[in-house]
Short mmCIF file of C-alpha atoms and ligand atoms in Angstrom, two decimals:
data_model
loop_
_atom_site.label_atom_id
_atom_site.label_comp_id
_atom_site.label_asym_id
_atom_site.label_seq_id
_atom_site.Cartn_x
_atom_site.Cartn_y
_atom_site.Cartn_z
CA UNK A 15 232.51 1.82 48.19
CA UNK A 16 233.42 5.25 46.36
CA UNK A 17 229.90 7.08 45.69
CA UNK A 18 228.10 10.79 45.80
CA UNK A 19 225.89 12.84 48.24
CA UNK A 20 223.43 12.13 45.24
CA UNK A 21 223.32 8.42 45.70
CA UNK A 22 223.76 7.75 49.37
CA UNK A 23 220.40 7.36 49.41
CA UNK A 24 221.35 3.20 48.15
CA UNK A 25 224.04 2.84 50.86
CA UNK A 26 221.59 2.71 53.80
CA UNK A 27 223.62 1.66 57.08
CA UNK A 28 225.80 1.15 54.49
CA UNK A 29 229.96 2.38 54.73
CA UNK A 30 231.18 4.86 52.02
CA UNK A 31 233.74 7.23 51.27
CA UNK A 32 233.03 10.17 48.64
CA UNK A 33 234.90 13.45 47.67
CA UNK A 34 234.11 15.98 48.89
CA UNK A 35 234.52 19.90 49.86
CA UNK A 36 233.92 21.30 53.16
CA UNK A 37 231.20 24.45 53.09
CA UNK A 38 230.47 25.48 55.96
CA UNK A 39 232.17 23.75 60.06
CA UNK A 40 230.35 24.00 63.79
CA UNK A 41 232.45 22.69 66.09
CA UNK A 42 232.47 21.86 70.03
CA UNK A 43 235.41 20.24 71.89
CA UNK A 44 233.09 17.05 71.51
CA UNK A 45 231.52 16.62 68.00
CA UNK A 46 232.20 18.88 65.28
CA UNK A 47 229.21 19.02 62.55
CA UNK A 48 230.91 19.12 58.81
CA UNK A 49 228.62 20.32 55.80
CA UNK A 50 229.96 18.25 53.39
CA UNK A 51 228.82 19.36 49.68
CA UNK A 52 230.53 17.53 45.93
CA UNK A 53 228.52 18.96 43.28
CA UNK A 54 225.45 16.46 43.41
CA UNK A 55 224.09 17.42 46.46
CA UNK A 56 224.77 18.63 50.68
CA UNK A 57 224.63 16.96 53.35
CA UNK A 58 226.29 16.43 57.35
CA UNK A 59 229.37 14.59 58.31
CA UNK A 60 228.81 14.33 62.20
CA UNK A 61 232.44 13.54 63.84
CA UNK A 62 232.28 12.39 67.05
CA UNK A 63 235.85 12.55 69.56
CA UNK A 64 235.36 9.53 71.02
CA UNK A 65 234.07 7.47 68.14
CA UNK A 66 238.11 8.04 66.12
CA UNK A 67 241.52 9.04 66.42
CA UNK A 68 241.93 11.76 67.51
CA UNK A 69 243.98 13.45 64.59
CA UNK A 70 241.49 12.24 62.11
CA UNK A 71 239.15 14.52 65.09
CA UNK A 72 241.25 17.49 64.62
CA UNK A 73 241.41 17.03 60.80
CA UNK A 74 238.04 17.69 61.05
CA UNK A 75 237.69 20.18 63.26
CA UNK A 76 240.03 22.13 61.69
CA UNK A 77 239.31 21.56 58.69
CA UNK A 78 238.90 24.65 56.48
CA UNK A 79 236.43 25.96 54.01
CA UNK A 80 236.63 24.41 50.75
CA UNK A 81 239.29 22.13 51.14
CA UNK A 82 239.26 18.97 49.48
CA UNK A 83 238.69 15.13 51.19
CA UNK A 84 238.38 11.35 51.22
CA UNK A 85 235.41 11.63 53.53
CA UNK A 86 234.56 7.74 55.34
CA UNK A 87 231.68 7.21 58.11
CA UNK A 88 228.44 5.21 57.84
CA UNK A 89 225.21 6.95 56.72
CA UNK A 90 222.15 6.96 58.52
CA UNK A 91 218.80 9.22 57.81
CA UNK A 92 218.15 12.43 59.47
CA UNK A 93 214.99 13.73 59.54
CA UNK A 94 216.35 17.13 60.50
CA UNK A 95 217.69 18.15 58.19
CA UNK A 96 215.29 18.59 54.29
CA UNK A 97 218.09 16.29 52.97
CA UNK A 98 217.54 13.55 54.95
CA UNK A 99 220.86 11.70 55.40
CA UNK A 100 224.11 12.35 56.99
CA UNK A 101 227.89 10.77 57.68
CA UNK A 102 228.59 9.83 60.94
CA UNK A 103 232.21 10.10 59.91
CA UNK A 104 234.99 7.70 60.19
CA UNK A 105 237.77 8.60 58.39
CA UNK A 106 238.82 12.36 56.61
CA UNK A 107 241.68 11.87 53.89
CA UNK A 108 242.11 15.50 53.78
CA UNK A 109 243.25 15.98 49.63
CA UNK A 110 243.50 19.88 50.02
CA UNK A 111 244.14 22.13 52.33
CA UNK A 112 242.09 25.57 51.46
CA UNK A 113 243.41 28.70 52.32
CA UNK A 114 241.26 32.13 52.51
CA UNK A 115 238.62 30.84 50.66
CA UNK A 116 237.47 34.73 48.93
CA UNK A 117 233.75 33.44 49.60
CA UNK A 118 232.69 33.66 52.81
CA UNK A 119 229.35 33.16 54.83
CA UNK A 120 228.93 36.59 55.82
CA UNK A 121 227.65 38.61 52.53
CA UNK A 122 229.38 39.53 50.08
CA UNK A 123 228.61 42.58 47.30
CA UNK A 124 226.98 41.09 43.76
CA UNK A 125 229.58 42.53 41.59
CA UNK A 126 232.72 40.56 44.31
CA UNK A 127 230.33 37.25 43.91
CA UNK A 128 230.48 37.93 40.19
CA UNK A 129 233.77 39.19 40.10
CA UNK A 130 233.86 35.18 41.65
CA UNK A 131 231.95 33.30 39.27
CA UNK A 132 234.21 31.19 39.26
CA UNK A 133 233.92 29.74 42.40
CA UNK A 134 230.04 31.24 43.94
CA UNK A 135 229.05 28.13 41.77
CA UNK A 136 229.59 26.29 44.35
CA UNK A 137 227.21 27.85 46.89
CA UNK A 138 224.09 26.53 47.42
CA UNK A 139 222.06 28.56 45.83
CA UNK A 140 224.32 28.16 42.42
CA UNK A 141 224.44 25.35 42.28
CA UNK A 142 219.90 25.38 43.13
CA UNK A 143 219.79 26.92 40.16
CA UNK A 144 220.95 24.93 37.99
CA UNK A 145 220.08 21.86 38.47
CA UNK A 146 216.82 23.87 37.85
CA UNK A 147 218.37 24.90 34.15
CA UNK A 148 219.54 21.77 34.23
CA UNK A 149 215.62 20.29 35.11
CA UNK A 150 215.11 22.02 32.07
CA UNK A 151 217.54 21.33 29.62
CA UNK A 152 215.70 17.65 29.84
CA UNK A 153 212.35 18.40 30.83
CA UNK A 154 213.18 20.52 26.54
CA UNK A 155 214.19 17.62 24.69
CA UNK A 156 211.64 15.08 25.68
CA UNK A 157 208.49 17.18 25.73
CA UNK A 158 210.22 18.01 21.78
CA UNK A 159 211.50 14.44 21.27
CA UNK A 160 207.97 13.31 22.77
CA UNK A 161 206.00 15.38 20.60
CA UNK A 162 207.98 14.48 16.77
CA UNK A 163 210.62 17.15 16.87
CA UNK A 164 213.85 16.77 15.59
CA UNK A 165 216.57 18.76 16.73
CA UNK A 166 218.27 20.46 14.07
CA UNK A 167 221.70 22.89 14.90
CA UNK A 168 221.67 26.17 12.96
CA UNK A 169 224.83 27.97 11.97
CA UNK A 170 226.80 30.14 15.00
CA UNK A 171 228.79 32.32 12.36
CA UNK A 172 226.57 33.59 9.42
CA UNK A 173 226.30 35.92 6.72
CA UNK A 174 222.57 37.42 7.43
CA UNK A 175 221.01 38.91 10.32
CA UNK A 176 217.80 37.53 11.77
CA UNK A 177 216.73 40.16 13.62
CA UNK A 178 218.14 43.10 12.82
CA UNK A 179 221.45 44.78 12.45
CA UNK A 180 221.56 46.71 14.94
CA UNK A 181 222.38 44.31 17.23
CA UNK A 182 225.12 42.08 15.81
CA UNK A 183 228.85 41.40 16.50
CA UNK A 184 230.23 41.39 13.82
CA UNK A 185 233.82 39.47 13.14
CA UNK A 186 236.28 38.57 10.53
CA UNK A 187 235.42 35.24 9.16
CA UNK A 188 238.63 35.54 6.46
CA UNK A 189 238.24 38.37 3.64
CA UNK A 190 234.36 38.00 4.20
CA UNK A 191 232.19 39.93 7.64
CA UNK A 192 230.26 37.68 9.63
CA UNK A 193 227.89 37.69 12.61
CA UNK A 194 227.62 35.60 15.49
CA UNK A 195 223.81 34.79 14.92
CA UNK A 196 221.12 37.08 17.18
CA UNK A 197 218.82 33.82 15.97
CA UNK A 198 219.31 30.08 13.92
CA UNK A 199 215.77 31.33 12.92
CA UNK A 200 216.40 31.52 9.15
CA UNK A 201 218.04 28.65 9.13
CA UNK A 202 215.18 26.74 11.14
CA UNK A 203 213.12 27.17 8.68
CA UNK A 204 214.86 26.08 5.98
CA UNK A 205 214.84 23.07 8.34
CA UNK A 206 211.52 23.07 8.74
CA UNK A 207 210.46 22.42 4.49
CA UNK A 208 213.63 19.73 5.37
CA UNK A 209 212.55 18.14 8.47
CA UNK A 210 208.75 18.87 8.75
CA UNK A 211 208.67 18.86 12.91
CA UNK A 212 212.08 20.84 13.79
CA UNK A 213 214.25 22.42 17.17
CA UNK A 214 217.10 24.13 18.02
CA UNK A 215 218.35 24.19 21.41
CA UNK A 216 222.13 26.31 21.61
CA UNK A 217 223.71 30.12 21.63
CA UNK A 218 222.77 33.13 19.95
CA UNK A 219 223.97 36.57 20.69
CA UNK A 220 222.69 40.13 21.21
CA UNK A 221 225.62 43.35 20.67
CA UNK A 222 222.55 44.95 22.86
CA UNK A 223 224.01 48.74 25.02
CA UNK A 224 220.72 47.27 27.86
CA UNK A 225 221.28 46.38 31.42
CA UNK A 226 218.79 45.22 32.81
CA UNK A 227 217.76 42.08 34.70
CA UNK A 228 216.46 40.66 31.88
CA UNK A 229 219.15 40.70 29.05
CA UNK A 230 222.53 38.43 28.68
CA UNK A 231 225.14 39.66 25.82
CA UNK A 232 225.02 36.12 25.28
CA UNK A 233 221.67 34.29 25.98
CA UNK A 234 220.83 30.33 25.11
CA UNK A 235 217.40 30.08 22.93
CA UNK A 236 215.82 27.04 21.46
CA UNK A 237 213.58 27.92 18.15
CA UNK A 238 210.87 25.44 16.34
CA UNK A 239 210.13 25.73 13.23
CA UNK A 240 207.35 23.85 12.55
CA UNK A 241 205.97 23.00 8.98
CA UNK A 242 202.35 23.47 7.55
CA UNK A 243 201.29 24.42 11.59
CA UNK A 244 199.95 27.72 11.00
CA UNK A 245 200.41 30.63 14.25
CA UNK A 246 197.90 29.24 16.62
CA UNK A 247 198.72 26.00 16.37
CA UNK A 248 202.15 27.21 17.16
CA UNK A 249 200.72 28.97 19.90
CA UNK A 250 199.19 25.25 21.28
CA UNK A 251 202.57 24.35 21.19
CA UNK A 252 203.83 26.84 23.01
CA UNK A 253 201.62 26.65 26.31
CA UNK A 254 201.36 22.82 26.49
CA UNK A 255 205.48 23.06 26.21
CA UNK A 256 206.25 25.64 28.99
CA UNK A 257 203.73 24.28 30.49
CA UNK A 258 205.78 20.80 30.51
CA UNK A 259 208.56 22.08 31.49
CA UNK A 260 207.24 23.17 34.56
CA UNK A 261 206.29 20.72 35.48
CA UNK A 262 208.49 18.67 35.84
CA UNK A 263 210.75 21.29 37.04
CA UNK A 264 208.20 21.09 40.45
CA UNK A 265 207.30 17.06 40.50
CA UNK A 266 212.27 16.40 39.83
CA UNK A 267 213.06 19.59 41.70
CA UNK A 268 211.39 19.56 44.93
CA UNK A 269 214.87 20.48 47.10
CA UNK A 270 216.16 22.89 45.11
CA UNK A 271 212.96 25.15 45.71
CA UNK A 272 213.40 24.59 48.36
CA UNK A 273 216.70 26.20 48.60
CA UNK A 274 215.33 29.13 46.51
CA UNK A 275 212.74 29.55 49.06
CA UNK A 276 210.38 29.93 45.76
CA UNK A 277 206.26 30.40 46.28
CA UNK A 278 205.01 26.52 44.73
CA UNK A 279 202.28 27.44 44.22
CA UNK A 280 202.42 30.15 41.78
CA UNK A 281 204.00 27.15 40.44
CA UNK A 282 201.31 24.99 39.97
CA UNK A 283 199.19 27.43 38.43
CA UNK A 284 201.20 27.38 35.29
CA UNK A 285 199.14 25.42 32.90
CA UNK A 286 197.79 25.42 29.21
CA UNK A 287 195.83 27.15 27.82
CA UNK A 288 197.81 30.81 28.26
CA UNK A 289 195.69 34.13 28.60
CA UNK A 290 195.49 35.90 25.31
CA UNK A 291 195.19 39.17 24.35
CA UNK A 292 195.37 42.48 21.17
CA UNK A 293 198.58 43.93 20.93
CA UNK A 294 195.11 46.85 19.95
CA UNK A 295 193.37 45.72 23.39
CA UNK A 296 196.66 45.44 25.30
CA UNK A 297 197.11 49.71 24.66
CA UNK A 298 193.58 50.62 25.78
CA UNK A 299 194.42 48.20 29.21
CA UNK A 300 198.23 50.47 30.11
CA UNK A 301 195.59 54.07 28.78
CA UNK A 302 192.97 52.78 31.82
CA UNK A 303 196.70 52.18 33.81
CA UNK A 304 197.34 55.65 33.85
CA UNK A 305 200.31 55.09 30.98
CA UNK A 306 200.37 58.07 29.03
CA UNK A 307 203.08 57.63 27.53
CA UNK A 308 202.67 54.81 25.34
CA UNK A 309 200.50 54.81 21.73
CA UNK A 310 199.57 52.32 19.05
CA UNK A 311 202.18 51.38 17.70
CA UNK A 312 204.99 51.64 20.07
CA UNK A 313 206.74 48.73 21.66
CA UNK A 314 206.84 47.91 24.75
CA UNK A 315 208.99 48.84 27.24
CA UNK A 316 208.74 46.19 30.79
CA UNK A 317 206.98 48.51 33.20
CA UNK A 318 203.83 47.98 30.62
CA UNK A 319 205.43 44.11 30.74
CA UNK A 320 204.56 43.89 33.47
CA UNK A 321 201.78 46.30 34.58
CA UNK A 322 200.01 43.25 31.65
CA UNK A 323 200.76 39.86 32.21
CA UNK A 324 200.06 41.18 36.67
CA UNK A 325 196.33 41.09 35.23
CA UNK A 326 196.89 37.52 35.31
CA UNK A 327 198.74 34.64 37.50
CA UNK A 328 199.56 31.79 34.20
CA UNK A 329 202.96 33.62 31.27
CA UNK A 330 199.84 35.50 28.66
CA UNK A 331 200.17 36.34 24.79
CA UNK A 332 199.97 39.04 23.40
CA UNK A 333 198.71 38.30 19.69
CA UNK A 334 199.23 40.54 16.47
CA UNK A 335 201.13 43.29 17.34
CA UNK A 336 202.03 47.01 14.78
CA UNK A 337 204.63 45.44 11.73
CA UNK A 338 206.76 48.02 12.13
CA UNK A 339 208.26 46.92 15.22
CA UNK A 340 208.52 43.53 14.41
CA UNK A 341 210.77 41.61 11.95
CA UNK A 342 210.07 41.42 8.70
CA UNK A 343 209.67 37.66 8.11
CA UNK A 344 205.96 37.37 10.12
CA UNK A 345 202.28 37.18 7.84
CA UNK A 346 200.68 39.49 7.54
CA UNK A 347 197.06 39.27 9.48
CA UNK A 348 194.72 39.07 6.91
CA UNK A 349 192.91 41.92 6.10
CA UNK A 350 195.19 43.79 8.63
CA UNK A 351 198.32 44.80 6.96
CA UNK A 352 199.70 46.72 9.52
CA UNK A 353 199.70 44.27 12.29
CA UNK A 354 200.80 40.48 12.10
CA UNK A 355 201.03 37.27 13.58
CA UNK A 356 202.41 37.00 16.19
CA UNK A 357 202.30 37.34 20.21
CA UNK A 358 204.42 37.68 22.78
CA UNK A 359 204.89 36.09 25.85
CA UNK A 360 204.43 37.21 29.01
CA UNK A 361 205.28 35.05 31.27
CA UNK A 362 203.79 35.98 35.19
CA UNK A 363 206.01 38.22 39.03
CA UNK A 364 207.27 40.53 36.82
CA UNK A 365 210.24 38.36 34.72
CA UNK A 366 208.82 39.90 31.38
CA UNK A 367 209.37 38.22 27.87
CA UNK A 368 209.78 34.70 26.96
CA UNK A 369 209.03 33.67 24.22
CA UNK A 370 208.71 35.33 20.86
CA UNK A 371 207.17 33.78 18.26
CA UNK A 372 204.74 34.46 14.51
CA UNK A 373 203.79 32.64 11.64
CA UNK A 374 206.20 33.40 8.62
CA UNK A 375 205.85 34.65 5.46
CA UNK A 376 205.03 31.66 2.75
CA UNK A 377 204.22 34.86 -0.30
CA UNK A 378 207.43 34.75 -2.78
CA UNK A 379 206.22 38.52 -4.23
CA UNK A 380 205.47 40.05 -0.29
CA UNK A 381 208.75 38.05 0.79
CA UNK A 382 210.70 40.10 -2.19
CA UNK A 383 209.39 43.84 -1.60
CA UNK A 384 209.95 43.55 2.76
CA UNK A 385 213.18 42.65 1.47
CA UNK A 386 212.93 46.16 -0.72
CA UNK A 387 211.31 47.96 2.72
CA UNK A 388 214.52 46.44 4.92
CA UNK A 389 217.32 46.55 2.31
CA UNK A 390 218.16 42.37 2.37
CA UNK A 391 220.84 42.39 -0.88
CA UNK A 392 223.19 40.13 -1.25
CA UNK A 393 223.72 36.55 -1.65
CA UNK A 394 223.17 36.16 2.21
CA UNK A 395 219.93 35.99 1.71
CA UNK A 396 219.19 34.86 -1.63
CA UNK A 397 218.36 30.96 -0.22
CA UNK A 398 216.49 32.34 2.51
CA UNK A 399 213.93 33.75 -0.63
CA UNK A 400 214.01 29.78 -2.22
CA UNK A 401 212.36 28.43 0.35
CA UNK A 402 209.53 30.87 -0.33
CA UNK A 403 210.02 29.50 -4.12
CA UNK A 404 210.38 25.35 -4.48
CA UNK A 405 207.45 24.21 -2.29
CA UNK A 406 206.55 26.82 0.16
CA UNK A 407 204.06 26.40 2.37
CA UNK A 408 202.22 27.88 5.78
CA UNK A 409 204.91 27.47 8.92
CA UNK A 410 205.68 28.94 11.88
CA UNK A 411 207.96 28.84 15.12
CA UNK A 412 209.26 30.75 18.43
CA UNK A 413 211.41 30.78 20.43
CA UNK A 414 211.80 30.71 23.72
CA UNK A 415 214.29 33.21 25.53
CA UNK A 416 216.46 30.20 27.90
CA UNK A 417 217.74 32.66 30.61
CA UNK A 418 214.28 35.15 31.53
CA UNK A 419 212.94 31.52 31.67
CA UNK A 420 215.38 29.90 33.85
CA UNK A 421 214.76 33.17 36.28
CA UNK A 422 211.17 32.40 35.99
CA UNK A 423 210.72 29.05 36.76
CA UNK A 424 212.81 29.02 39.84
CA UNK A 425 211.86 32.81 41.15
CA UNK A 426 215.45 34.11 40.57
CA UNK A 427 215.98 38.13 40.33
CA UNK A 428 218.35 38.88 38.41
CA UNK A 429 219.60 36.79 34.49
CA UNK A 430 222.82 36.93 35.40
CA UNK A 431 222.54 34.27 38.28
CA UNK A 432 220.83 31.13 35.53
CA UNK A 433 223.96 31.25 32.50
CA UNK A 434 226.84 29.59 34.88
CA UNK A 435 229.28 32.37 32.60
CA UNK A 436 227.12 34.82 32.00
CA UNK A 437 228.10 37.75 28.91
CA UNK A 438 227.32 41.13 30.28
CA UNK A 439 227.31 44.60 29.46
CA UNK A 440 230.89 45.35 31.49
CA UNK A 441 231.65 41.81 31.61
CA UNK A 442 233.09 39.21 30.14
CA UNK A 443 235.38 37.94 32.67
CA UNK A 444 235.24 35.50 34.23
O1 4AD B 515 212.21 38.33 20.76
P1 4AD B 515 213.26 37.65 19.87
O2 4AD B 515 214.55 38.76 19.79
O3 4AD B 515 213.04 36.38 18.78
C1 4AD B 515 213.58 36.33 17.68
O4 4AD B 515 214.83 36.35 17.91
C2 4AD B 515 212.79 34.96 16.58
N1 4AD B 515 213.57 34.95 15.91
C3 4AD B 515 212.65 33.01 17.36
C4 4AD B 515 211.70 32.45 16.63
O5 4AD B 515 210.72 32.75 15.70
N2 4AD B 515 212.37 31.42 15.83
O6 4AD B 515 214.10 36.20 20.58
C5 4AD B 515 213.21 35.71 22.07
C6 4AD B 515 213.67 35.28 22.80
C7 4AD B 515 212.78 36.75 23.42
O7 4AD B 515 211.90 36.27 23.44
C8 4AD B 515 213.51 36.67 25.50
O8 4AD B 515 212.90 35.70 26.32
C9 4AD B 515 214.98 36.93 24.79
O9 4AD B 515 214.66 35.76 23.60
N3 4AD B 515 215.87 36.80 24.53
C10 4AD B 515 217.18 37.46 25.41
N4 4AD B 515 217.22 36.82 26.74
C11 4AD B 515 217.86 37.54 27.09
N5 4AD B 515 219.73 38.36 26.70
C12 4AD B 515 218.14 39.65 25.66
N6 4AD B 515 219.13 40.53 25.03
C13 4AD B 515 217.72 39.13 24.65
N7 4AD B 515 217.23 38.82 23.89
C14 4AD B 515 216.01 38.05 23.92
MG1 MG B 516 210.81 39.57 21.02
#
């Protein structure tokens, strides 16, 4: 019977065959402990010399790291392992012997591991992070589908910029110039006016010259957009959605959180509603903390965000930033046009901004004014203006940076480990 490590619990005391790789091993003259992995999990195989033919024992005992095999044996409970099961090995069929696998159990430097990312993904830590990433993908689809959102896929090749022109990836689109999408938002607004509540989940690209633990050049974003919903309504969806995905990881990824040594109590505290603080108050708070360098009108850097977040155990919304440091499409606060109806959601523990969201300008005349101020000319932006012309409505939306969210929930320091093949300032390989 062929099975996988993830399924062995269904085969207690049965003989099964698993396609696997050798992660690590330990042996004495009489017994060999094979640490197996098959991509669905990790399990120990125990090979006892007196129970098997001599050549099988030697095959196991001499096996090299990352050699591939079909391994056959009986599944038994093993209370000492966090996984709960082990295999009493009867037979091993070697598929390929791996010679000199570069990533040995000793410590390696980050650059070396990044150069070998195609192999590094096989490690237990990377497995745990990718499992949590997968759980968060699953939970995201569940949350939005359970709450009446339609998934809509915006284009990746675009003729316009959503978030400003300095961070665009340019490319040639036959004889026109095109860009890789920085955000699907403008298209998601069109979709919301067509389908009411919508969300996207796709790759976005920013040619940012930032080399920090929060920045990727290619990252994935979830962008919900909601018709007839004001900014307060959007904040409620944001905190409910984040609570939902954290709960699903706590429920379904216990083993992975344990592998990563993640403090569960910190995640258990993440429950809606989340605290809110205005940009004005945040500036004051920073001044009280001795950040004399920042003035009203400045954008926050990572140290500022961390200092604010440290006041709270939950993610915190910073509301109503100055219009001048935010995108052209944000709706002004009524009676206070210098600030806009927006919020950034800052994760605890120094993980920084995980969501940026706002209510969008729905007034045609005001949007035309913004076009002038921001020099948004040409036909690439015409269609977006028509959304304000034909049945304009109040609407709001947000973008959640997926890798930053994975990093925070998994408790991983740097976003480079939260995506299978990270694209960084100095890295397009592998
Ligand atoms: O705040 P941003 O730029 O917002 C938007 O793009 C809006 N159009 C979203 C919307 O309203 N539909 O980006 C959203 C989030 C940030 O909060 C951050 O988490 C993440 O995307 N992000 C990055 N993540 C990794 N690497 C980068 N270089 C990122 N830039 C932004
Ligand atoms: Mg932002």
